[in-house]
Coordinates of C-alpha atoms in Angstrom, one line a residue:
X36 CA 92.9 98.8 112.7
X37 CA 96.2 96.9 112.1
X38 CA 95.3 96.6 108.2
X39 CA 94.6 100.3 107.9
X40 CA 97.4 101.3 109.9
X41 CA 99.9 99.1 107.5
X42 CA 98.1 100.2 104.0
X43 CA 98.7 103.9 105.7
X44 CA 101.9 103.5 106.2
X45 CA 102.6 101.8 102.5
X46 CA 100.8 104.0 100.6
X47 CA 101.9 107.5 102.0
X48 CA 105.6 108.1 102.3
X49 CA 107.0 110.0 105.3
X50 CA 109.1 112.8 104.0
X51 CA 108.9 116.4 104.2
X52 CA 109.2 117.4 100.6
X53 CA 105.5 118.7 100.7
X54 CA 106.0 120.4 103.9
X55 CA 108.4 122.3 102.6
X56 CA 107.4 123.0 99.7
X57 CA 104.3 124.6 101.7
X58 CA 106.5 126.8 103.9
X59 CA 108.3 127.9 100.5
X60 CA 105.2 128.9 99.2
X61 CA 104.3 131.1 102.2
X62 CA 107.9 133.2 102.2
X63 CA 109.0 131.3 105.9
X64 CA 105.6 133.7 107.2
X65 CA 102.4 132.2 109.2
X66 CA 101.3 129.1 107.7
X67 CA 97.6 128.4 106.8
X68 CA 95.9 125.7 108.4
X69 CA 96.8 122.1 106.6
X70 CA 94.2 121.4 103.5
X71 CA 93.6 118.0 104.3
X72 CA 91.8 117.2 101.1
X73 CA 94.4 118.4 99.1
X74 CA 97.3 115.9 101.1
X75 CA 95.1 113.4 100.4
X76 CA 94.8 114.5 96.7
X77 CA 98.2 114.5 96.2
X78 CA 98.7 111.2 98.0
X79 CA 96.1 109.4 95.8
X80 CA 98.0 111.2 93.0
X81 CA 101.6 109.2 94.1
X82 CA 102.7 112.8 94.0
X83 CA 102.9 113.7 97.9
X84 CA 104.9 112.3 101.1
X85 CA 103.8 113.5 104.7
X86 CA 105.3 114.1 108.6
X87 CA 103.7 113.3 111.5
X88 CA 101.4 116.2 111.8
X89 CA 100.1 116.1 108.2
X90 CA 99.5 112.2 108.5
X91 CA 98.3 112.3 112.0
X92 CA 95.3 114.7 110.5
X93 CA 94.3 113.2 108.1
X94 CA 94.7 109.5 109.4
X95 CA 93.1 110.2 112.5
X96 CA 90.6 112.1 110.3
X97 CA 89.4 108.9 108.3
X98 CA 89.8 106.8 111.7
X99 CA 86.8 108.8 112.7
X100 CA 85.2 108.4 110.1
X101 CA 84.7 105.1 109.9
X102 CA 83.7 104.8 113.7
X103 CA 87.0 104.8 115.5
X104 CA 87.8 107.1 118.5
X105 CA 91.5 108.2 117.1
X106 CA 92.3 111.1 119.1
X107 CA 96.2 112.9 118.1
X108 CA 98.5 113.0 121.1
X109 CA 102.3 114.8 121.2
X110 CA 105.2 113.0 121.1
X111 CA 108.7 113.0 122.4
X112 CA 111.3 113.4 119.5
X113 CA 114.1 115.5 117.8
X114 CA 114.6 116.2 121.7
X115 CA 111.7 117.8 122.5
X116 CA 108.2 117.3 124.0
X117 CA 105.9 118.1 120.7
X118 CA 108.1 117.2 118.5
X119 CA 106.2 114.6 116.8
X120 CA 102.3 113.5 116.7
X121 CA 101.0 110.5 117.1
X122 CA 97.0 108.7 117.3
X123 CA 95.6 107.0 120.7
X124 CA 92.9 104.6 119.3
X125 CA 90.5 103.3 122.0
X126 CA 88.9 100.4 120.5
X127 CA 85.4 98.8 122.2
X128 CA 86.0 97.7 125.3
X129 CA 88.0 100.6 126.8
X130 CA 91.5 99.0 124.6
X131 CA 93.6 101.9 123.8
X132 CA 96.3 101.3 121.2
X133 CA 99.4 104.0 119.7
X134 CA 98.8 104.1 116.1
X135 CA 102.4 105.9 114.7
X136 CA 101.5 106.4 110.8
X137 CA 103.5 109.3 110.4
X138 CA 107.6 108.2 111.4
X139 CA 110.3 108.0 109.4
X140 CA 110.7 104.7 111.2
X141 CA 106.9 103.4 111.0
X142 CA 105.3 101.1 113.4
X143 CA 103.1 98.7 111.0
X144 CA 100.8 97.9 113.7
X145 CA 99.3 99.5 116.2
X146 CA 100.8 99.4 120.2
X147 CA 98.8 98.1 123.0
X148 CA 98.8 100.9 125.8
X149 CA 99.0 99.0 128.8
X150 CA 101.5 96.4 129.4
X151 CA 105.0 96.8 128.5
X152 CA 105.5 96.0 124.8
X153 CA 108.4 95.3 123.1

């Protein structure tokens, strides 16, 4: 988990260049759900960077994929509840861990949930 997490983090760049770029597309109206395939296109391309919610998806997404129980779970930022997205890994054994791929001020590993960590 900590080696994914970190090649996550180095291989996607947070921004929101793409988000916006996706509102602009859509005239400021409703959005269309995320295209998770095409993120990930465009990050394999070098072409794409993400925020929370887009990384969180598709992250969490593959994390599940390969066996893990990643489940997305709101955050507290920009000063408000919401305002950011995050994963809670449970790992065998019952360990739960906060995977924050998606930050303009990544974690590299993933947090034990438990203890206090600093």
């Amino acid at each position: 988990l900590a080696r994914l997490t970190r090649r996550q983090i180095l291989t996607v760049p947070f921004g929101n260049v793409t988000s916006l770029l996706r509102y602009r597309a859509h005239c400021g109206g409703v959005l269309p759900p995320l295209d998770l395939d095409a993120l990930l296109r465009l990050w394999e391309e070098g072409r794409g960077t993400g925020v929370c919610f887009e990384v969180v998806g598709a992250f969490g997404r593959l994390l599940t994929a390969l066996g893990y129980d990643a489940r997305p779970t709101p955050g507290f930022i920009a000063g408000f509840m919401g305002g950011h997205q995050a994963l809670v890994v449970t790992l065998d054994g019952g360990r739960q861990y906060l995977v924050d791929a998606g930050n303009g001020a990544p974690l590299f590993a993933p947090v034990p949930i438990g203890p206090v960590v600093e």
